[in-house]
Structures are given as C-alpha cells and as structure tokens.
Coordinates of C-alpha atoms in Angstrom, one line a residue:
M12 CA 17.3 59.0 132.8
A13 CA 20.6 59.0 134.7
A14 CA 21.5 55.5 133.3
A15 CA 20.7 56.6 129.7
A16 CA 22.8 59.8 130.1
G17 CA 25.7 57.7 131.5
S18 CA 25.5 55.2 128.6
L19 CA 25.4 58.1 126.1
W20 CA 28.5 59.7 127.7
T21 CA 30.3 56.4 127.6
L22 CA 29.5 55.9 123.9
C23 CA 30.7 59.4 123.0
S24 CA 33.9 58.8 124.8
L25 CA 34.4 55.5 123.0
C26 CA 33.8 57.2 119.6
R27 CA 36.4 59.9 120.4
L28 CA 38.9 57.2 121.4
L29 CA 38.4 55.3 118.2
L30 CA 38.7 58.5 116.1
F31 CA 41.9 59.4 117.9
L32 CA 43.4 55.9 117.4
S33 CA 42.5 56.0 113.7
Q34 CA 44.2 59.4 113.1
L35 CA 47.3 58.2 115.0
Y36 CA 47.5 55.1 112.8
I37 CA 47.2 57.2 109.6
L38 CA 49.9 59.6 110.8
S39 CA 52.2 56.8 111.7
G40 CA 52.4 55.7 108.0
G41 CA 50.2 52.6 107.9
E42 CA 50.0 50.6 104.6
H43 CA 46.4 51.5 103.8
S44 CA 46.5 55.0 105.2
Q45 CA 45.1 57.8 103.1
P46 CA 45.3 61.6 103.8
L47 CA 42.3 63.0 105.4
T48 CA 42.3 66.5 103.8
Q49 CA 44.9 66.7 101.0
A50 CA 47.1 64.5 99.0
V51 CA 50.9 64.8 99.0
K52 CA 52.2 65.3 95.5
D53 CA 55.2 63.4 94.2
P54 CA 58.1 65.8 94.2
G55 CA 59.5 64.0 91.1
P56 CA 63.2 63.3 90.6
T57 CA 65.5 65.2 92.8
R58 CA 68.3 67.4 91.4
M59 CA 71.6 68.1 93.1
F60 CA 73.4 71.4 92.8
T61 CA 77.0 72.1 93.6
V62 CA 77.6 75.5 95.0
L63 CA 81.0 76.8 94.1
P64 CA 82.6 79.5 96.2
R65 CA 82.7 82.9 94.5
A66 CA 86.2 83.8 93.3
A67 CA 87.7 86.7 95.2
E68 CA 88.5 89.8 93.1
S69 CA 92.1 90.0 92.3
T70 CA 94.0 93.0 93.7
E71 CA 97.3 92.1 92.1
V72 CA 98.9 94.6 89.7
P73 CA 99.2 93.3 86.1
P74 CA 102.8 92.5 85.2
Y75 CA 102.7 94.8 82.2
V76 CA 102.2 97.8 84.5
M77 CA 105.8 97.6 85.6
K78 CA 106.9 98.3 82.0
C79 CA 104.7 101.3 81.6
P80 CA 105.8 104.8 82.7
S81 CA 103.5 106.5 85.1
N82 CA 101.8 109.6 83.8
G83 CA 103.9 109.5 80.6
L84 CA 102.9 110.7 77.2
C85 CA 100.2 108.5 75.6
S86 CA 102.1 108.7 72.3
R87 CA 105.3 107.3 73.8
L88 CA 103.9 104.2 75.6
P89 CA 105.7 101.0 74.7
A90 CA 103.9 98.1 72.9
D91 CA 103.3 96.2 76.2
C92 CA 101.1 99.0 77.5
I93 CA 98.6 99.3 74.6
D94 CA 96.1 97.0 72.8
C95 CA 95.8 97.6 69.0
A96 CA 93.2 96.1 66.6
T97 CA 94.7 94.2 63.7
N98 CA 94.4 95.9 60.4
F99 CA 94.2 93.2 57.7
S100 CA 94.0 95.7 54.8
C101 CA 97.6 96.8 55.1
V102 CA 100.0 96.5 52.2
Y103 CA 103.6 95.4 52.7
G104 CA 106.0 98.4 52.7
K105 CA 103.3 101.0 53.1
P106 CA 102.3 102.9 56.3
V107 CA 99.1 101.7 58.0
T108 CA 96.9 103.1 60.8
F109 CA 95.9 101.1 63.8
D110 CA 93.3 101.8 66.4
C111 CA 95.0 101.4 69.8
T112 CA 93.7 101.8 73.4
V113 CA 95.6 101.9 76.6
K114 CA 95.5 98.8 78.8
P115 CA 93.7 98.9 82.2
S116 CA 95.7 100.2 85.1
V117 CA 97.9 102.3 82.8
T118 CA 97.7 106.1 83.0
C119 CA 99.1 108.4 80.4
V120 CA 98.7 112.1 79.6
L121 CA 98.4 114.3 76.6
P122 CA 101.3 116.4 75.3
E123 CA 101.4 119.9 76.8
T124 CA 100.6 121.4 73.4
D125 CA 97.2 119.6 73.4
Y126 CA 95.8 121.4 76.4
E127 CA 96.0 124.8 78.1
C128 CA 95.9 125.5 81.9
T129 CA 95.1 128.5 83.9
N130 CA 98.0 130.5 85.4
S131 CA 98.1 131.5 89.1
T132 CA 99.6 134.8 90.3
S133 CA 99.1 134.1 94.0
C134 CA 101.9 131.7 94.6
M135 CA 105.6 132.2 95.1
T136 CA 107.9 131.1 92.3
V137 CA 111.1 131.7 94.2
S138 CA 110.8 129.5 97.3
C139 CA 112.4 126.4 98.7
P140 CA 110.9 123.9 98.2
R141 CA 109.4 125.1 94.9
Q142 CA 105.6 125.8 95.3
R143 CA 102.9 124.2 93.2
Y144 CA 99.3 125.3 92.5
R145 CA 96.2 123.6 91.3
A146 CA 95.5 124.6 87.7
N147 CA 92.3 124.0 85.7
C148 CA 93.3 122.6 82.3
T149 CA 91.1 122.2 79.2
V150 CA 91.8 120.2 76.1
R151 CA 92.1 122.3 72.9
D152 CA 89.2 122.3 70.5
H153 CA 90.9 120.5 67.7
I154 CA 91.9 117.5 69.9
H155 CA 89.6 114.5 70.0
C156 CA 89.3 113.4 73.6
L157 CA 87.5 110.2 74.8
G158 CA 87.6 111.3 78.5
N159 CA 86.9 114.5 80.3
R160 CA 87.9 117.6 78.4
T161 CA 88.6 119.5 81.7
F162 CA 90.8 118.3 84.5
H163 CA 93.0 119.5 87.3
K164 CA 96.8 119.4 87.4
M165 CA 99.4 120.4 89.9
L166 CA 101.8 122.8 88.2
Y167 CA 104.9 124.7 89.4
C168 CA 104.5 128.4 90.0
N169 CA 105.7 129.9 86.8
W170 CA 104.6 133.5 86.1
T171 CA 106.3 136.8 85.7
G172 CA 105.5 140.3 86.8
G173 CA 107.7 142.0 84.2
Y174 CA 111.0 142.2 86.2
K175 CA 114.2 141.6 84.2
W176 CA 117.1 139.7 85.8
S177 CA 119.6 141.7 83.8
T178 CA 118.3 145.0 85.1
A179 CA 118.3 143.8 88.7
L180 CA 121.8 142.5 88.4
A181 CA 123.0 145.8 86.8
L182 CA 121.4 147.9 89.6
S183 CA 122.9 145.6 92.2
I184 CA 126.5 146.1 90.8
T185 CA 126.3 149.8 90.2
L186 CA 123.8 151.3 92.7
G187 CA 123.5 148.4 95.1
G188 CA 125.0 150.4 97.9
F189 CA 122.0 152.7 97.8
G190 CA 119.5 149.8 97.7
A191 CA 118.4 150.5 94.1
D192 CA 118.3 146.8 93.3
R193 CA 116.0 146.1 96.2
F194 CA 113.7 149.0 95.4
Y195 CA 113.5 147.8 91.8
L196 CA 112.4 144.3 93.0
G197 CA 109.7 145.8 95.2
Q198 CA 111.5 145.1 98.5
W199 CA 111.4 148.6 99.9
R200 CA 112.2 147.6 103.5
E201 CA 115.5 146.0 102.5
G202 CA 116.1 148.9 100.1
L203 CA 115.8 151.4 103.0
G204 CA 118.1 149.3 105.1
K205 CA 120.8 149.3 102.5
L206 CA 120.3 153.0 101.8
F207 CA 120.8 154.1 105.4
S208 CA 123.6 151.6 106.1
F209 CA 125.5 152.4 102.9
G210 CA 125.0 148.9 101.6
G211 CA 125.9 147.3 104.9
L212 CA 129.3 148.9 104.6
G213 CA 129.7 147.2 101.3
I214 CA 129.2 143.7 102.6
W215 CA 125.4 143.6 102.0
T216 CA 126.1 144.9 98.5
L217 CA 128.4 142.1 97.6
I218 CA 126.1 139.5 99.1
D219 CA 123.1 140.9 97.0
V220 CA 125.2 140.8 93.9
L221 CA 125.8 137.1 94.4
L222 CA 122.2 136.3 95.4
I223 CA 120.7 138.2 92.5
G224 CA 123.3 136.7 90.1
V225 CA 122.3 133.1 91.0
G226 CA 118.6 134.0 91.1
Y227 CA 118.1 133.3 94.8
V228 CA 116.7 136.8 95.3
G229 CA 113.7 137.6 93.1
P230 CA 110.8 140.0 92.9
A231 CA 108.8 140.7 96.0
D232 CA 105.5 139.5 94.4
G233 CA 107.0 136.0 93.9
S234 CA 107.1 136.1 90.2
L235 CA 109.9 135.0 87.9
Y236 CA 112.4 137.1 86.0
I237 CA 111.8 137.7 82.3

C-alpha cells in the first residue's frame, strides 16, 4: 500500500508540473498557443488624437475702449463704441433708423431726464470736500430700458431747507452785530456769541458778511440756499 501511495503521489506531482509548464508556454506567446478562458478581440485600427492646449482667456482691454468716454451718455458715444445693424431699405437723402448696441466693455448712462433719483436730507451740502450720498434711481415709465430699471448712483448732496441767500446776506449786513444772520441760519450758539460780544466788536460781523457772501457759511441743517 505504501508503494502504491508513493507512486500515486509521484504521478500527481508530475501532472501538476506538466500543467504548470503548459500554462507557462501559453502565456509566453507560443505560436500555437490559444487562450484558456477568453479570446482577445482585435482592437482594430488605432487612432491618434492631438491634444491642443486650451487658449488662455484674454484679459487685455479692447483698443476701442480707449476712444469711448467712461460713464458718458449713451446717445453721445462715438461710432467706434457701438455696433449698428445695416439697414438696406434706406433711401438716399432720407433719414433712416438703425438698431445699435454698445460694444462690450463700454459703459454708458442715460440722460438725467430719463430717470429720477431719491433725495437725501441727511447729508451736508456745505462741506469740504463736498459730500455724496447713495441714491436709488428709477427709469421713467415712458423709457424703454433693456437692463435694470432701478439702480444706485452716488450723487452730490443737493437739497434745500428753504433758506434764502439774499435774506441771510441782508441780515448779516444790517443786523449782523446782533447775530441775526446766525439766528436765521439756525446757528443759535454763534448767534448768542455775536449778540453778547456786539459782533466781535465789529470784526466778526465783517467776517460773516464775507463768508455768507461767498456761500461758505450756510444753513445749520446742511442744506443749500434757495
């Protein structure tokens, strides 16, 4: 029994060795080799593709922008700043209408008569430098607008509280020694100072006449003269 078992073990080892050698021969690419489990399909003719680098986005400013005014009126833009569709139905010597659009990177605004903005009474109109405020503007109803009909705009403070420059100047010349001009403009502290100092012995009165005359001294609420 031991001899039969030994012979059987030797035979199995020999079969394994032959199977291993046959698989090794097939994998090494022999002439008569065939795949054991699946066939390799012919990939067909190969195609070559050339990958071109993506062009970088240009950040250069178009040359026509230098000829276009910044934030100017749209109706006054030069021909280099607009694109117009050709109208072939025109007649020589007669007016014709063209459809024009503003070129990219060109900004223009509507005339001030085509929109209205809110007025602010919380800023000082008489200041150095002159103050601005952020106004909410709306395009008028009869204006055809392709963009937003509401927008923001920084405007100079320009409102009045009803004070007249001529009245303030007249009071400064006639009753300035008693502080009447300062009281009229709402500056009661300065008015009391002029009243009890008799107009700074006349010097303060003369200075106020000059300052009110040139418009440097204005109403206390920061508004403009009428």
